[in-house]
mmCIF file of C-alpha atoms in Angstrom:
data_model
loop_
_atom_site.group_PDB
_atom_site.id
_atom_site.type_symbol
_atom_site.label_atom_id
_atom_site.label_comp_id
_atom_site.label_asym_id
_atom_site.label_seq_id
_atom_site.Cartn_x
_atom_site.Cartn_y
_atom_site.Cartn_z
ATOM 1 C CA LYS M 1 58.631 -44.897 -16.873
ATOM 2 C CA ALA M 2 60.805 -47.266 -14.868
ATOM 3 C CA GLY M 3 62.902 -45.779 -12.101
ATOM 4 C CA VAL M 4 66.501 -46.445 -11.190
ATOM 5 C CA THR M 5 66.970 -50.165 -10.617
ATOM 6 C CA GLN M 6 69.645 -51.521 -8.319
ATOM 7 C CA THR M 7 70.498 -55.174 -7.924
ATOM 8 C CA PRO M 8 70.746 -57.059 -5.722
ATOM 9 C CA ARG M 9 68.695 -55.471 -2.928
ATOM 10 C CA TYR M 10 70.510 -57.317 -0.180
ATOM 11 C CA LEU M 11 73.903 -58.970 -0.050
ATOM 12 C CA ILE M 12 75.983 -60.685 2.626
ATOM 13 C CA LYS M 13 79.704 -61.126 2.033
ATOM 14 C CA THR M 14 82.691 -62.238 4.047
ATOM 15 C CA ARG M 15 85.705 -60.073 4.849
ATOM 16 C CA GLY M 16 88.302 -60.233 2.095
ATOM 17 C CA GLN M 17 85.824 -61.071 -0.643
ATOM 18 C CA GLN M 18 84.897 -58.751 -3.456
ATOM 19 C CA VAL M 19 81.452 -57.607 -4.554
ATOM 20 C CA THR M 20 79.874 -56.093 -7.660
ATOM 21 C CA LEU M 21 76.715 -54.007 -7.499
ATOM 22 C CA SER M 22 74.624 -53.065 -10.496
ATOM 23 C CA CYS M 23 72.612 -49.967 -11.388
ATOM 24 C CA SER M 24 70.296 -49.460 -14.343
ATOM 25 C CA PRO M 25 69.463 -45.750 -14.765
ATOM 26 C CA ILE M 26 66.242 -44.274 -16.040
ATOM 27 C CA SER M 27 66.021 -44.674 -19.811
ATOM 28 C CA GLY M 28 67.743 -41.738 -21.502
ATOM 29 C CA HIS M 29 69.754 -40.735 -18.430
ATOM 30 C CA ARG M 30 73.479 -40.614 -19.130
ATOM 31 C CA SER M 31 74.849 -39.649 -15.732
ATOM 32 C CA VAL M 32 75.124 -42.265 -12.994
ATOM 33 C CA SER M 33 76.551 -41.591 -9.568
ATOM 34 C CA TRP M 34 77.077 -43.764 -6.510
ATOM 35 C CA TYR M 35 76.756 -42.995 -2.809
ATOM 36 C CA GLN M 36 77.499 -44.893 0.373
ATOM 37 C CA GLN M 37 75.284 -44.437 3.424
ATOM 38 C CA THR M 38 76.309 -45.567 6.902
ATOM 39 C CA PRO M 39 74.927 -44.587 10.320
ATOM 40 C CA GLY M 40 78.235 -43.003 11.306
ATOM 41 C CA GLN M 41 79.190 -41.109 8.135
ATOM 42 C CA GLY M 42 75.802 -40.438 6.567
ATOM 43 C CA LEU M 43 75.493 -40.161 2.786
ATOM 44 C CA GLN M 44 78.839 -39.874 1.024
ATOM 45 C CA PHE M 45 79.580 -39.453 -2.662
ATOM 46 C CA LEU M 46 81.621 -42.261 -4.227
ATOM 47 C CA PHE M 47 81.912 -41.431 -7.928
ATOM 48 C CA GLU M 48 80.069 -40.316 -11.029
ATOM 49 C CA TYR M 49 80.063 -41.600 -14.583
ATOM 50 C CA PHE M 50 78.909 -39.786 -17.684
ATOM 51 C CA SER M 51 79.028 -41.334 -21.132
ATOM 52 C CA GLU M 52 81.247 -44.189 -19.903
ATOM 53 C CA THR M 53 83.807 -41.803 -18.348
ATOM 54 C CA GLN M 54 84.430 -41.262 -14.664
ATOM 55 C CA ARG M 55 83.915 -37.546 -14.208
ATOM 56 C CA ASN M 56 84.041 -37.091 -10.466
ATOM 57 C CA LYS M 57 85.375 -39.127 -7.564
ATOM 58 C CA GLY M 58 84.847 -38.939 -3.831
ATOM 59 C CA ASN M 59 87.330 -39.584 -1.077
ATOM 60 C CA PHE M 60 87.309 -43.374 -0.965
ATOM 61 C CA PRO M 61 90.184 -45.866 -1.206
ATOM 62 C CA GLY M 62 91.135 -47.529 -4.454
ATOM 63 C CA ARG M 63 89.281 -50.696 -3.387
ATOM 64 C CA PHE M 64 86.160 -48.907 -4.584
ATOM 65 C CA SER M 65 85.856 -48.747 -8.343
ATOM 66 C CA GLY M 66 83.186 -48.507 -10.963
ATOM 67 C CA ARG M 67 82.433 -48.393 -14.618
ATOM 68 C CA GLN M 68 79.667 -47.446 -17.001
ATOM 69 C CA PHE M 69 78.631 -49.286 -20.124
ATOM 70 C CA SER M 70 77.516 -47.883 -23.454
ATOM 71 C CA ASN M 71 73.862 -48.366 -22.478
ATOM 72 C CA SER M 72 74.529 -46.191 -19.372
ATOM 73 C CA ARG M 73 74.176 -49.102 -16.967
ATOM 74 C CA SER M 74 76.777 -48.916 -14.256
ATOM 75 C CA GLU M 75 78.513 -51.283 -11.882
ATOM 76 C CA MET M 76 80.549 -50.598 -8.807
ATOM 77 C CA ASN M 77 83.046 -53.012 -7.349
ATOM 78 C CA VAL M 78 84.516 -53.235 -3.892
ATOM 79 C CA SER M 79 87.518 -55.505 -3.464
ATOM 80 C CA THR M 80 88.982 -56.945 -0.277
ATOM 81 C CA LEU M 81 85.883 -56.196 1.725
ATOM 82 C CA GLU M 82 86.204 -54.846 5.263
ATOM 83 C CA LEU M 83 83.612 -54.833 8.025
ATOM 84 C CA GLY M 84 83.353 -51.052 7.654
ATOM 85 C CA ASP M 85 82.129 -51.440 4.090
ATOM 86 C CA SER M 86 78.781 -52.595 5.431
ATOM 87 C CA ALA M 87 76.404 -49.928 4.187
ATOM 88 C CA LEU M 88 73.514 -48.994 1.954
ATOM 89 C CA TYR M 89 74.899 -48.285 -1.524
ATOM 90 C CA LEU M 90 72.777 -45.925 -3.570
ATOM 91 C CA CYS M 91 72.836 -45.131 -7.240
ATOM 92 C CA ALA M 92 71.402 -41.969 -8.775
ATOM 93 C CA SER M 93 70.834 -41.025 -12.393
ATOM 94 C CA SER M 94 70.141 -37.871 -14.339
ATOM 95 C CA PHE M 95 69.982 -36.768 -17.949
ATOM 96 C CA GLY M 96 72.762 -34.228 -17.569
ATOM 97 C CA VAL M 97 74.446 -32.302 -14.807
ATOM 98 C CA THR M 98 71.580 -29.990 -13.919
ATOM 99 C CA GLY M 99 68.312 -30.559 -12.191
ATOM 100 C CA GLY M 100 67.358 -33.188 -9.676
ATOM 101 C CA TYR M 101 68.743 -36.684 -9.485
ATOM 102 C CA THR M 102 66.662 -39.828 -9.165
ATOM 103 C CA PHE M 103 67.899 -42.369 -6.662
ATOM 104 C CA GLY M 104 67.366 -46.100 -6.630
ATOM 105 C CA SER M 105 66.304 -48.035 -3.537
ATOM 106 C CA GLY M 106 69.855 -49.138 -2.894
ATOM 107 C CA THR M 107 71.751 -52.319 -2.191
ATOM 108 C CA ARG M 108 72.193 -53.222 1.474
ATOM 109 C CA LEU M 109 75.631 -54.797 1.828
ATOM 110 C CA THR M 110 76.565 -56.606 5.026
ATOM 111 C CA VAL M 111 80.153 -57.745 5.516
ATOM 112 C CA VAL M 112 80.672 -60.423 8.157
ATOM 113 C CA ASP L 1 79.953 -26.355 -2.313
ATOM 114 C CA ALA L 2 78.715 -24.157 0.536
ATOM 115 C CA LYS L 3 77.892 -25.667 3.909
ATOM 116 C CA THR L 4 74.311 -25.752 5.155
ATOM 117 C CA THR L 5 72.857 -25.729 8.670
ATOM 118 C CA GLN L 6 69.520 -27.338 9.496
ATOM 119 C CA PRO L 7 67.769 -28.071 12.798
ATOM 120 C CA PRO L 8 68.180 -31.752 13.696
ATOM 121 C CA SER L 9 64.475 -32.368 14.234
ATOM 122 C CA MET L 10 61.041 -30.810 13.855
ATOM 123 C CA ASP L 11 57.461 -31.849 14.541
ATOM 124 C CA CYS L 12 54.358 -30.925 12.614
ATOM 125 C CA ALA L 13 50.672 -31.737 12.988
ATOM 126 C CA GLU L 14 49.027 -33.601 10.159
ATOM 127 C CA GLY L 15 47.246 -31.226 7.783
ATOM 128 C CA ARG L 16 49.286 -28.227 8.849
ATOM 129 C CA ALA L 17 52.067 -26.603 6.870
ATOM 130 C CA ALA L 18 55.584 -27.807 7.619
ATOM 131 C CA ASN L 19 58.234 -25.100 7.296
ATOM 132 C CA LEU L 20 61.782 -26.439 7.232
ATOM 133 C CA PRO L 21 64.555 -23.836 7.497
ATOM 134 C CA CYS L 22 68.063 -23.987 6.098
ATOM 135 C CA ASN L 23 70.948 -21.578 6.557
ATOM 136 C CA HIS L 24 73.583 -21.274 3.840
ATOM 137 C CA SER L 25 75.314 -18.009 4.691
ATOM 138 C CA THR L 26 78.397 -18.720 2.522
ATOM 139 C CA ILE L 27 76.435 -19.498 -0.636
ATOM 140 C CA SER L 28 77.961 -18.209 -3.865
ATOM 141 C CA GLY L 29 76.119 -16.456 -6.652
ATOM 142 C CA ASN L 30 76.120 -19.499 -8.907
ATOM 143 C CA GLU L 31 75.123 -22.094 -6.297
ATOM 144 C CA TYR L 32 71.670 -23.608 -6.384
ATOM 145 C CA VAL L 33 69.663 -24.698 -3.328
ATOM 146 C CA TYR L 34 68.362 -28.269 -3.537
ATOM 147 C CA TRP L 35 66.055 -30.183 -1.233
ATOM 148 C CA TYR L 36 65.836 -33.947 -0.981
ATOM 149 C CA ARG L 37 64.128 -36.186 1.539
ATOM 150 C CA GLN L 38 64.767 -39.733 2.629
ATOM 151 C CA ILE L 39 62.203 -42.016 4.114
ATOM 152 C CA HIS L 40 63.738 -44.706 6.259
ATOM 153 C CA SER L 41 65.893 -47.161 4.299
ATOM 154 C CA GLN L 42 64.829 -45.815 0.907
ATOM 155 C CA GLY L 43 66.868 -43.763 -1.556
ATOM 156 C CA PRO L 44 66.670 -39.959 -1.270
ATOM 157 C CA GLN L 45 63.857 -38.342 -3.217
ATOM 158 C CA TYR L 46 64.325 -35.069 -5.079
ATOM 159 C CA ILE L 47 61.826 -32.413 -3.966
ATOM 160 C CA ILE L 48 62.702 -29.041 -5.461
ATOM 161 C CA HIS L 49 65.562 -26.701 -6.281
ATOM 162 C CA GLY L 50 66.076 -22.996 -6.996
ATOM 163 C CA LEU L 51 68.661 -20.288 -7.550
ATOM 164 C CA LYS L 52 67.172 -17.025 -6.282
ATOM 165 C CA ASN L 53 63.491 -16.947 -7.152
ATOM 166 C CA ASN L 54 60.860 -18.736 -5.128
ATOM 167 C CA GLU L 55 59.849 -22.034 -6.660
ATOM 168 C CA THR L 56 56.760 -24.206 -6.369
ATOM 169 C CA ASN L 57 55.910 -27.652 -7.640
ATOM 170 C CA GLU L 58 53.356 -30.322 -6.844
ATOM 171 C CA MET L 59 55.261 -31.401 -3.749
ATOM 172 C CA ALA L 60 56.452 -28.217 -2.083
ATOM 173 C CA SER L 61 57.432 -24.562 -2.226
ATOM 174 C CA LEU L 62 60.933 -23.180 -1.829
ATOM 175 C CA ILE L 63 61.362 -19.693 -0.439
ATOM 176 C CA ILE L 64 64.849 -18.192 -0.781
ATOM 177 C CA THR L 65 65.636 -14.934 1.025
ATOM 178 C CA GLU L 66 66.711 -11.950 -1.029
ATOM 179 C CA ASP L 67 70.315 -12.188 0.215
ATOM 180 C CA ARG L 68 70.187 -15.973 -0.479
ATOM 181 C CA LYS L 69 71.729 -16.754 2.902
ATOM 182 C CA SER L 70 68.786 -18.890 3.963
ATOM 183 C CA SER L 71 65.807 -20.725 2.555
ATOM 184 C CA THR L 72 62.644 -22.476 3.720
ATOM 185 C CA LEU L 73 61.022 -25.574 2.325
ATOM 186 C CA ILE L 74 57.258 -25.522 2.768
ATOM 187 C CA LEU L 75 55.069 -28.617 2.671
ATOM 188 C CA PRO L 76 51.651 -26.966 2.550
ATOM 189 C CA HIS L 77 49.537 -29.771 4.022
ATOM 190 C CA ALA L 78 51.774 -32.294 5.754
ATOM 191 C CA THR L 79 50.655 -35.921 5.874
ATOM 192 C CA LEU L 80 51.998 -38.861 7.870
ATOM 193 C CA ARG L 81 53.816 -40.008 4.722
ATOM 194 C CA ASP L 82 55.886 -36.818 4.800
ATOM 195 C CA THR L 83 57.716 -38.091 7.894
ATOM 196 C CA ALA L 84 61.324 -38.300 6.673
ATOM 197 C CA VAL L 85 64.786 -36.782 6.909
ATOM 198 C CA TYR L 86 64.952 -33.619 4.807
ATOM 199 C CA TYR L 87 68.281 -32.519 3.340
ATOM 200 C CA CYS L 88 69.129 -29.020 2.160
ATOM 201 C CA ILE L 89 72.080 -28.955 -0.258
ATOM 202 C CA VAL L 90 73.784 -26.133 -2.113
ATOM 203 C CA ARG L 91 75.869 -26.870 -5.180
ATOM 204 C CA VAL L 92 77.357 -25.429 -8.318
ATOM 205 C CA GLU L 93 75.698 -27.318 -11.124
ATOM 206 C CA GLU L 94 78.373 -27.010 -13.770
ATOM 207 C CA THR L 95 81.376 -28.077 -11.737
ATOM 208 C CA SER L 96 79.830 -30.331 -9.123
ATOM 209 C CA GLY L 97 78.310 -32.673 -11.637
ATOM 210 C CA SER L 98 76.167 -35.069 -9.695
ATOM 211 C CA ARG L 99 78.168 -34.716 -6.475
ATOM 212 C CA LEU L 100 75.682 -33.958 -3.733
ATOM 213 C CA THR L 101 77.139 -33.145 -0.320
ATOM 214 C CA PHE L 102 74.595 -34.327 2.225
ATOM 215 C CA GLY L 103 74.661 -32.949 5.764
ATOM 216 C CA GLU L 104 72.789 -34.310 8.767
ATOM 217 C CA GLY L 105 69.399 -33.088 7.585
ATOM 218 C CA THR L 106 66.227 -32.438 9.573
ATOM 219 C CA GLN L 107 64.134 -35.320 10.859
ATOM 220 C CA LEU L 108 60.549 -34.181 10.289
ATOM 221 C CA THR L 109 57.914 -36.090 12.215
ATOM 222 C CA VAL L 110 54.309 -35.518 11.219
ATOM 223 C CA ASN L 111 51.970 -36.359 14.072
ATOM 224 C CA PRO L 112 48.315 -37.395 13.730
#
């Protein structure tokens, strides 16, 4: 059974650009959530999607957005990139709201 | 979700049991205790979770005190590959959705 797949693994962008990250959940999982990990702030929740609807949102500016498709695949977008957006972005999936969540290996974003 | 307190670091000899403590004195009756671990630069890995009874799976055991104010994760025979940051999280499953509030965690180092 394939795990959570995140693409790309590494990305370098310039300040002011925008970026789109992709997450394919485990087959059958309908919940997809996103986290940002930085050395200073640790792991922080960004948002969660369930059946194409955003169900939960963390405390991040509107430059961070996401969506989920009918096949449960999800994308997150960051517009007008800032240096502080450099981080490991992690996606997690689950079948429902209970139990453990399976994380992907993440996308390492570097903003220069 | 209730706040948790974990020691910042612990050492363990290879082959011995690793006992990782977690305090969650403000836990509510409907909050579950979850444990995840993160090996450097990888996504967090789900280990185990429980409500009030002790739990065991192929990876670890979770011991929750009767008053539920603290818990201990036990890795029965630690190996070098168990070196990681271990996170203890408490959450209400129904309302939190997939929002996991990660603290600083415990850096476990397994020594040969």
